[in-house]
Coordinates of C-alpha atoms in Angstrom, one line a residue:
X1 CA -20.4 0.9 28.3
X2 CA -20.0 1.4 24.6
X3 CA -21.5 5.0 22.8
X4 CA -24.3 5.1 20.1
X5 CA -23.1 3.2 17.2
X6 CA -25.8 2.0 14.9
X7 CA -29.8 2.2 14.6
X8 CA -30.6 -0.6 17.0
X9 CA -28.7 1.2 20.1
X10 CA -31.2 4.2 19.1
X11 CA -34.4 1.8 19.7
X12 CA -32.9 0.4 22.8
X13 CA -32.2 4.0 24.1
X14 CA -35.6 5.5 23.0
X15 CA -37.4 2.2 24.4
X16 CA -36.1 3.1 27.3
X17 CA -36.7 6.5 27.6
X18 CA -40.4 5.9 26.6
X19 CA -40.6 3.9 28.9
X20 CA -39.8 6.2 31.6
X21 CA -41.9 8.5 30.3
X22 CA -45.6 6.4 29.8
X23 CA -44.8 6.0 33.9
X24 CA -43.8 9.8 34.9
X25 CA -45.9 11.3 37.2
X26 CA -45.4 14.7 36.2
X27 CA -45.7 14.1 32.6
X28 CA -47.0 10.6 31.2
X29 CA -50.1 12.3 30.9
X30 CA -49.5 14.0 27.7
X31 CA -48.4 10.8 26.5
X32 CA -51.5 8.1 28.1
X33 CA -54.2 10.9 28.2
X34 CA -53.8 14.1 26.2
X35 CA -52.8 11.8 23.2
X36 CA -53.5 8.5 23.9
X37 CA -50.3 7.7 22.0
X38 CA -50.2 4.5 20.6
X39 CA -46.5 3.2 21.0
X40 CA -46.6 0.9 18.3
X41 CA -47.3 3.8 15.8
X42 CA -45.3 6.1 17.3
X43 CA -41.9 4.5 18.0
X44 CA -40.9 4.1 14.3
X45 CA -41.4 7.9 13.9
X46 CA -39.3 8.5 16.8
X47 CA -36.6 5.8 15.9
X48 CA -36.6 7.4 12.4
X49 CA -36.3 11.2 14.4
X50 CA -33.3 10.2 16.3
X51 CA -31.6 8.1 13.6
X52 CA -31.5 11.0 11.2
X53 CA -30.0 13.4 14.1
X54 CA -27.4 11.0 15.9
X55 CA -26.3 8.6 12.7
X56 CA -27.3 11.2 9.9
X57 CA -30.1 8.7 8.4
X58 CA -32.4 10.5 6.1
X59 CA -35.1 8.9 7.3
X60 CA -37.6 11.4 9.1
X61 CA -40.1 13.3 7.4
X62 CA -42.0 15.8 10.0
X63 CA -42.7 18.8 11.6
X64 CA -42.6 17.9 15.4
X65 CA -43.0 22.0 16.4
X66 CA -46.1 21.7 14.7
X67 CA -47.4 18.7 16.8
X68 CA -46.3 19.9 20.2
X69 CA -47.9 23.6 19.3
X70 CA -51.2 21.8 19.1
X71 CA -50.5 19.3 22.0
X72 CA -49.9 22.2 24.8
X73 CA -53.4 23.7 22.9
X74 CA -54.7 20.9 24.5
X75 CA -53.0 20.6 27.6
X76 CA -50.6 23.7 28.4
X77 CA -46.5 22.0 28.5
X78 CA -44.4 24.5 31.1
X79 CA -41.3 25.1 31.6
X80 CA -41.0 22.0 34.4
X81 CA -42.7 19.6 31.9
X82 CA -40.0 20.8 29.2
X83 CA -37.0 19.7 31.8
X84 CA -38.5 16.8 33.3
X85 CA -38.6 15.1 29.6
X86 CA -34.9 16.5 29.5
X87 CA -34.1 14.8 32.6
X88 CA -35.7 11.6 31.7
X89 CA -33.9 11.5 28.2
X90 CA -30.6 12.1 30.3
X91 CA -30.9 9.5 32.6
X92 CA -31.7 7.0 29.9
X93 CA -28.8 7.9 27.7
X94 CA -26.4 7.8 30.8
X95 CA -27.8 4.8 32.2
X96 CA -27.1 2.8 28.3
X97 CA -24.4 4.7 26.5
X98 CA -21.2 6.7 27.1
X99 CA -19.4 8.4 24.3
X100 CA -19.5 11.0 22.1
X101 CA -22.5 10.7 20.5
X102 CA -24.0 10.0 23.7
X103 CA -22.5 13.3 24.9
X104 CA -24.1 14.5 21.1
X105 CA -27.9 12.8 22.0
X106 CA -28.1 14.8 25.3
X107 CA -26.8 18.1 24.1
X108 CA -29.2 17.4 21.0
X109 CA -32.4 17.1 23.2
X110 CA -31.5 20.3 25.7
X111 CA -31.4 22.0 22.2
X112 CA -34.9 20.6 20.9
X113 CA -36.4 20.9 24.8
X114 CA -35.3 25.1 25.0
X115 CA -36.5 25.4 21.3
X116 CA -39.6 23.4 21.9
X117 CA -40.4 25.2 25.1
X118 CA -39.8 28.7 23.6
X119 CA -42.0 27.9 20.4
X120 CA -44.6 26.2 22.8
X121 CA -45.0 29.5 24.8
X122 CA -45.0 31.9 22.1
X123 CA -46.9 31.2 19.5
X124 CA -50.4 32.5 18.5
X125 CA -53.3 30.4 19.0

């Protein structure tokens, strides 16, 4: 199993993940329902996300606190909806990669999950 190396193992990993996510029970309604996400819009945005944290691409231009703020106005994101998307992200990097910046994407998202989830439940509405 070889690591995260270029831009295209970052597709295949987030394909995968949203994949997993679109069919989660506990929370591929945030994604089908509360923002009837359209994939083919919002893939590039993620690839772009991802790139610029695990290869260093300056290629995301965002404010994703912002956007999930207004999402759990909408629909309320807990704690367990917080580590479920952890757990989902884990099992798709450890079911494609092994390395260091594997080791790197999964220490990456329990960083953006706590920081999301603390923002999410704290701020002012």
């Amino acid at each position: 199993m070889k690591d995260i190396l270029v831009r295209g193992d970052i597709i295949r990993l987030l394909d995968r993940f949203y994949d997993r996510l679109f069919s989660d029970d506990i929370i591929g309604h945030f994604f089908t329902d509360v923002m009837d996400l359209s994939r083919k819009e919002h893939m590039p945005i993620m690839y772009n996300f991802w790139d610029s944290i695990l290869l260093g691409a300056a290629n995301y231009h965002g404010n994703p606190m912002e956007k999930h703020i207004r999402l759990s106005d909408r629909s309320p994101m807990h704690k367990e909806h917080f580590e479920r998307w952890l757990l989902l992200w884990t099992q798709s990097v450890d079911e494609l990669f092994k390395g260091s910046k594997a080791e790197e994407a999964k220490k990456r998202a329990a960083d953006i999950a706590m920081l999301m989830e603390f923002k999410v439940q704290n701020h002012s509405a």
